[in-house]
XYZ file of C-alpha atoms in Angstrom:
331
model
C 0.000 0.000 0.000
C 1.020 3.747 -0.256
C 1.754 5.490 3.155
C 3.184 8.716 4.205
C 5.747 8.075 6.276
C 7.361 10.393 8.738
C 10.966 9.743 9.316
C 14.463 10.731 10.481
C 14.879 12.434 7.302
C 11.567 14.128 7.057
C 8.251 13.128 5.267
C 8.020 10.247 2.409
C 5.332 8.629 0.863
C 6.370 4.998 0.025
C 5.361 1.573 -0.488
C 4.976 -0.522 2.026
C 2.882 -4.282 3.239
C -0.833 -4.349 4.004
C -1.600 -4.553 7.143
C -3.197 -8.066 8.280
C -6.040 -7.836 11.016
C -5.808 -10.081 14.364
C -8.467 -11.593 15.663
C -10.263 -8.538 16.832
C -9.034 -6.384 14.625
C -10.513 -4.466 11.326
C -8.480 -3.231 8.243
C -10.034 -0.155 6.613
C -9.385 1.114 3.472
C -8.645 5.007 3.216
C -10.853 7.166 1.629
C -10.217 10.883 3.390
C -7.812 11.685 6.095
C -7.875 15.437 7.918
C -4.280 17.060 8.454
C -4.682 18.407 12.131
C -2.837 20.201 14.515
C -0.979 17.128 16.295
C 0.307 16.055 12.828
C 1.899 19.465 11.798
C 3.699 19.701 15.437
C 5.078 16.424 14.609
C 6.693 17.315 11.300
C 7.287 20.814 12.908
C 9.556 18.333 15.343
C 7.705 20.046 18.500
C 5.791 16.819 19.386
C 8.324 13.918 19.721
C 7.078 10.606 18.756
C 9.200 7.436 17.746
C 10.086 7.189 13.751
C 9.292 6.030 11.825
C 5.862 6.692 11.745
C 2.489 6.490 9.570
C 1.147 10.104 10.938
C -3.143 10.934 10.416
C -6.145 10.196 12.782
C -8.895 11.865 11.701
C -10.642 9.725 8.556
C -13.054 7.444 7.172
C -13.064 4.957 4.762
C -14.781 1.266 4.680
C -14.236 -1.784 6.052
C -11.809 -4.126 4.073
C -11.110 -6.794 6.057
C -12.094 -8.216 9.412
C -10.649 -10.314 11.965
C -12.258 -13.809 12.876
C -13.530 -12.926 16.496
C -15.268 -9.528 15.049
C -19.013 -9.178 15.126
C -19.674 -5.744 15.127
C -19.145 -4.611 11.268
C -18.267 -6.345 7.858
C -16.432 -5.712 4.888
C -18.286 -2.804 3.101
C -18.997 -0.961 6.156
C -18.451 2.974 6.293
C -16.811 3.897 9.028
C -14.823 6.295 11.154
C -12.501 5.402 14.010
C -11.220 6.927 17.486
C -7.953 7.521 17.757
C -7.114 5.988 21.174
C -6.267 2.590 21.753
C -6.576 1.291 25.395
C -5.463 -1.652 27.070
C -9.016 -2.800 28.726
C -7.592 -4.033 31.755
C -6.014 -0.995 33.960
C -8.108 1.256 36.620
C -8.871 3.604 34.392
C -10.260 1.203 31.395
C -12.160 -0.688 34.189
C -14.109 2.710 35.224
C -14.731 3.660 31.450
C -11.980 6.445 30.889
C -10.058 4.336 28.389
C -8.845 7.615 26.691
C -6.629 7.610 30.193
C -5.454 4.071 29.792
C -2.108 3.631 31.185
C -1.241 1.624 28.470
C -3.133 3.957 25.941
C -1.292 3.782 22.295
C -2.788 6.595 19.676
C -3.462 6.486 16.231
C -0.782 8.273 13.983
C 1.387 9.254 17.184
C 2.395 6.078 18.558
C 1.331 3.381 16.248
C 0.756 3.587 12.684
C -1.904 5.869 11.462
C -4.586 6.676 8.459
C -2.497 8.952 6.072
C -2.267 5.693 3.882
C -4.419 3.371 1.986
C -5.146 1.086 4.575
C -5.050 1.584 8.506
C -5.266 -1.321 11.039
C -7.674 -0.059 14.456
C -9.494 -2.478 17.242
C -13.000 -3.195 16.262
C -14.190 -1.492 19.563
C -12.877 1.412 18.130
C -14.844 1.626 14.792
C -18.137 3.753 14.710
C -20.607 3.205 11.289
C -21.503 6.168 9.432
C -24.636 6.714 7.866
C -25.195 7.370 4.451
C -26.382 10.915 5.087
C -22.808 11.754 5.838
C -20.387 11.885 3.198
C -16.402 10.692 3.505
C -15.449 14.129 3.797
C -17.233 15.235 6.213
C -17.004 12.064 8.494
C -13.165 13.099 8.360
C -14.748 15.878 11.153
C -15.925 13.016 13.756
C -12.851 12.899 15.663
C -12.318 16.932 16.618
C -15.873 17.328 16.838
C -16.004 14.652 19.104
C -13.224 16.690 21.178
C -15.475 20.218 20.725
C -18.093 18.253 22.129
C -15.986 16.956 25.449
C -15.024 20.964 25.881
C -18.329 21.974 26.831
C -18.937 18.463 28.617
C -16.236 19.753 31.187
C -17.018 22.972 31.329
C -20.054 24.263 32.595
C -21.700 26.989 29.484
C -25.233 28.230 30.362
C -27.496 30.035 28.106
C -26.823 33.323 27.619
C -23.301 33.072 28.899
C -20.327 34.586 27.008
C -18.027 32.719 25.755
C -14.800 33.665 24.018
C -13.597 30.928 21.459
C -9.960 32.529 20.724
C -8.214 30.426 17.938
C -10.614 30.214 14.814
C -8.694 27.113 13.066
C -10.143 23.621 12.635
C -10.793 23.148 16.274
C -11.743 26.383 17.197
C -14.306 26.397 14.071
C -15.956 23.632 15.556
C -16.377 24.648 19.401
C -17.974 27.823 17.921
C -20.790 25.717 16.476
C -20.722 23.636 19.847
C -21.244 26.900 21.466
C -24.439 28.098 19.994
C -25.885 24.986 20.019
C -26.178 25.425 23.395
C -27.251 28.743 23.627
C -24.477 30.414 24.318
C -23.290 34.373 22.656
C -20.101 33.518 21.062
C -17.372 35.731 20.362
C -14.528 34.626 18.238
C -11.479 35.862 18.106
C -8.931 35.674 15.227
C -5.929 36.691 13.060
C -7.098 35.736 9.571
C -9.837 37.720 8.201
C -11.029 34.529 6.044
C -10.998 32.727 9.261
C -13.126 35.047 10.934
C -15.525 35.172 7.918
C -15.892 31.701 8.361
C -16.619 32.649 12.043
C -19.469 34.530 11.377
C -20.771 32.946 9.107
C -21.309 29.893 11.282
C -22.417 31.667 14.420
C -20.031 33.876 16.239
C -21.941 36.363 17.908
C -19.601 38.741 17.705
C -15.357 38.753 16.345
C -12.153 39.659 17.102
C -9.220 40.357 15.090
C -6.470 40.335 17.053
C -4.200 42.084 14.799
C -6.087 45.355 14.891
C -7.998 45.448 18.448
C -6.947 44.617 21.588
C -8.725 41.248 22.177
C -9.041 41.351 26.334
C -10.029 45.281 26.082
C -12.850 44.120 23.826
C -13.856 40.431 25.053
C -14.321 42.789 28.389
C -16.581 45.348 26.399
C -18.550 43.202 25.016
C -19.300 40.731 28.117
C -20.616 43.447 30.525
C -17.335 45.162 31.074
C -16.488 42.175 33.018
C -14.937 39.294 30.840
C -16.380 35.783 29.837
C -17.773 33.352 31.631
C -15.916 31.036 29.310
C -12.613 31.687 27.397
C -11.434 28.451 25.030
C -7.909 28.991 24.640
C -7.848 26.738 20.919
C -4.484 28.360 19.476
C -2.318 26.874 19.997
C 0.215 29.394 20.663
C 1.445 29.403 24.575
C 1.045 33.227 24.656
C -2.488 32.623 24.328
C -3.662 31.059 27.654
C -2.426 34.067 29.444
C -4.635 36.198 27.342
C -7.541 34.047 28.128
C -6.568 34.143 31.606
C -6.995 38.281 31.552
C -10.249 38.510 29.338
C -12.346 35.856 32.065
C -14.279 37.470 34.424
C -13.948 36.578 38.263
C -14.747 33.072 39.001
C -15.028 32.388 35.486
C -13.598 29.123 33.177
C -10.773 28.592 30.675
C -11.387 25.206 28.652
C -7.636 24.731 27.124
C -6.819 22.568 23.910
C -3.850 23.826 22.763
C -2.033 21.493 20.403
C 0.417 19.006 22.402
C 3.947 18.964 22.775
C 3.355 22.922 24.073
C 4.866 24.085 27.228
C 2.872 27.728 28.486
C 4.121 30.253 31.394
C 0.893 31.250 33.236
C -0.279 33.902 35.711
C -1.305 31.633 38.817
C -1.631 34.316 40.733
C -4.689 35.835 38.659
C -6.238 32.209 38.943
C -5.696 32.343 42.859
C -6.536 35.525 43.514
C -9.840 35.449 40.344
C -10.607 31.970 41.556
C -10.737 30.769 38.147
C -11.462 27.026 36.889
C -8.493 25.976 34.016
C -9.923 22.629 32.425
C -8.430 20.649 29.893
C -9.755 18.491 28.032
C -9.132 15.758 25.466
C -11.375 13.203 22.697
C -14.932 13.242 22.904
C -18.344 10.900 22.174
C -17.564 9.870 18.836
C -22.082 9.071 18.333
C -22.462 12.413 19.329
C -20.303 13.702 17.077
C -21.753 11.516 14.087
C -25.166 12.296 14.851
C -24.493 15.586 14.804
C -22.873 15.990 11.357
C -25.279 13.263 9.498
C -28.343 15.423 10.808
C -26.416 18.685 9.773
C -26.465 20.413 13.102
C -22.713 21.465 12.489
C -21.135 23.075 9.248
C -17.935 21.474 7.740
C -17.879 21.889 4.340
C -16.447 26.122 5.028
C -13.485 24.569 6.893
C -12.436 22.808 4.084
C -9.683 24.747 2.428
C -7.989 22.463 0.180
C -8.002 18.561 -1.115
C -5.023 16.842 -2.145
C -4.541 12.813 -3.363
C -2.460 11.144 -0.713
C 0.346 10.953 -2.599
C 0.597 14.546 -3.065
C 0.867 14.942 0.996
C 4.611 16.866 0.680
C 1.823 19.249 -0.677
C -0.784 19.465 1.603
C 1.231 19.296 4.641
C 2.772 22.768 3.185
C -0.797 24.045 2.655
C -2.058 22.934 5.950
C 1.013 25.203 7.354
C -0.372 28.424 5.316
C -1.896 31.199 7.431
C -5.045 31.225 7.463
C -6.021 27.666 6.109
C -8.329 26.317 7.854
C -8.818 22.462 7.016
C -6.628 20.549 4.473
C -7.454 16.664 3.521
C -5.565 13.655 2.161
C -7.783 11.725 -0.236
C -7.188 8.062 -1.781
């Protein structure tokens, strides 16, 4: 099969076996693989994983083979899968936080991942998608999923304010998250297109960052105060601090920052504010599907650009562009 591989040398796309399914195991065949933010800090070099490396774990595709203890799907199946890969038998598997496994191995970070033409997952793992959602836009089940656990960790009322700063592929997303729950959204951005986007989806209000001041205004718009919420989704380490200063007292900051980051923070404003910091990490994947099949949430603006998998040298350059939002790998 082809597979981009990530190596000592850089990226290479090259040929290498199928992968053969154990017992309860599924092989599924490629068809649409998002570049996210964990891939790009890995070829950026600052996420360290062990190389080499099949990167990509947001995708669908259908089932192509299927191990002899698996009941769940069959060959022809469309599917999606998560991206962790948990032991089943530590404390946190037994209490159902497998994402916390202490054995946990991840999809495209420390086992092989989807930017090929097949990828090898658990059957546990796979979800079905319906035919009312296309391959692209299943490619949107895993970060969804993750937009969805923000708001599952942090409390958002209606009629709060909440300040979604980062307007990339994540960021997108929680925005939609957001309003669907009633709450006045204001996004906050460097990329005009980006903030378009914004808009155009939901935000209540936006910031660009380049040309205001974004805690002055988050603070004029939400009652001179600051927002209940502020999701820090830049990336950047500079950033939590500025979500730190534009919460109000008592407030929340919901962090998902790409990995590998490291972030000096005021503690003393989250002492003295009493503010909540919460990460948090993968979401319900049947949330997620439901919600794109039933088209609750918008992808199709946060695709920016579509590239064949063998043209990934390509795309991972795009993906790297300001201002792009979502790039994808196709087979």
């Amino acid at each position: 099969m082809k597979a981009v591989l990530m190596t000592n040398k850089g990226v290479v796309v090259d040929d290498l076996s199928d992968p053969t399914p154990r017992p309860n195991e599924v092989v599924i065949r490629v068809r649409a693989a998002g570049i996210c933010g964990t891939d790009l800090a890995i070829i950026k070099g600052a996420y360290k994983v062990s190389l080499p490396l099949i990167l990509g774990h947001e995708f669908s595709g259908e089932i192509a083979l299927v191990g002899k203890h698996v009941v769940n799907v069959r060959p022809g199946d469309r599917v999606t899968s998560e991206i962790n890969i948990s032991c089943g038998q530590c404390y946190y598997c037994k209490v159902g936080l497998r994402t916390h496994c202490l054995h946990v191995r991840a999809l495209g970070i420390t086992t092989n991942g989807a930017f090929a033409e097949y990828v090898k997952v658990p059957s546990e793992n796979v979800h079905k998608i319906p035919e009312s959602l296309s391959d692209e836009h299943a490619v949107f089940v895993e970060p969804l999923a993750a937009a969805i656990r923000t708001i599952m960790l942090t409390r958002v009322d209606p009629e709060d304010f909440v300040a979604v700063i980062g307007v990339g592929r994540l960021g997108l997303l929680i925005i939609q998250v957001m309003k669907l729950h009633m709450a006045k959204v204001i996004a906050v951005g460097k990329h005009l297109q980006q903030l378009k986007i914004a808009k155009m989806i939901g935000a209540d209000y936006v910031v660009n960052a380049t040309k205001e001041n974004p805690v002055k205004r988050i603070k004029e718009i939400a009652n001179g105060i600051g927002a209940d919420v502020v999701v820090e989704a830049t990336g950047n380490p500079n950033a939590l601090n500025v979500a730190i200063a534009s919460a109000k007292s008592r407030g929340s900051i919901a962090v998902k920052s790409t990995p590998g980051l490291q972030a000096k923070i005021d503690l003393t404003q989250v002492v003295v504010r009493e503010l909540t910091v919460q990460g948090s990490r993968c979401g319900p994947f049947s949330q997620a599907i439901n919600l794109l099949s039933t088209k609750m949430i918008r992808v199709e603006p946060l695709i920016s650009k579509r590239f064949k998998l063998v043209q990934a040298h390509i795309g991972f350059k795009s993906a790297l562009q300001p201002g792009v939002i979502k790039v994808l790998l196709k087979n």
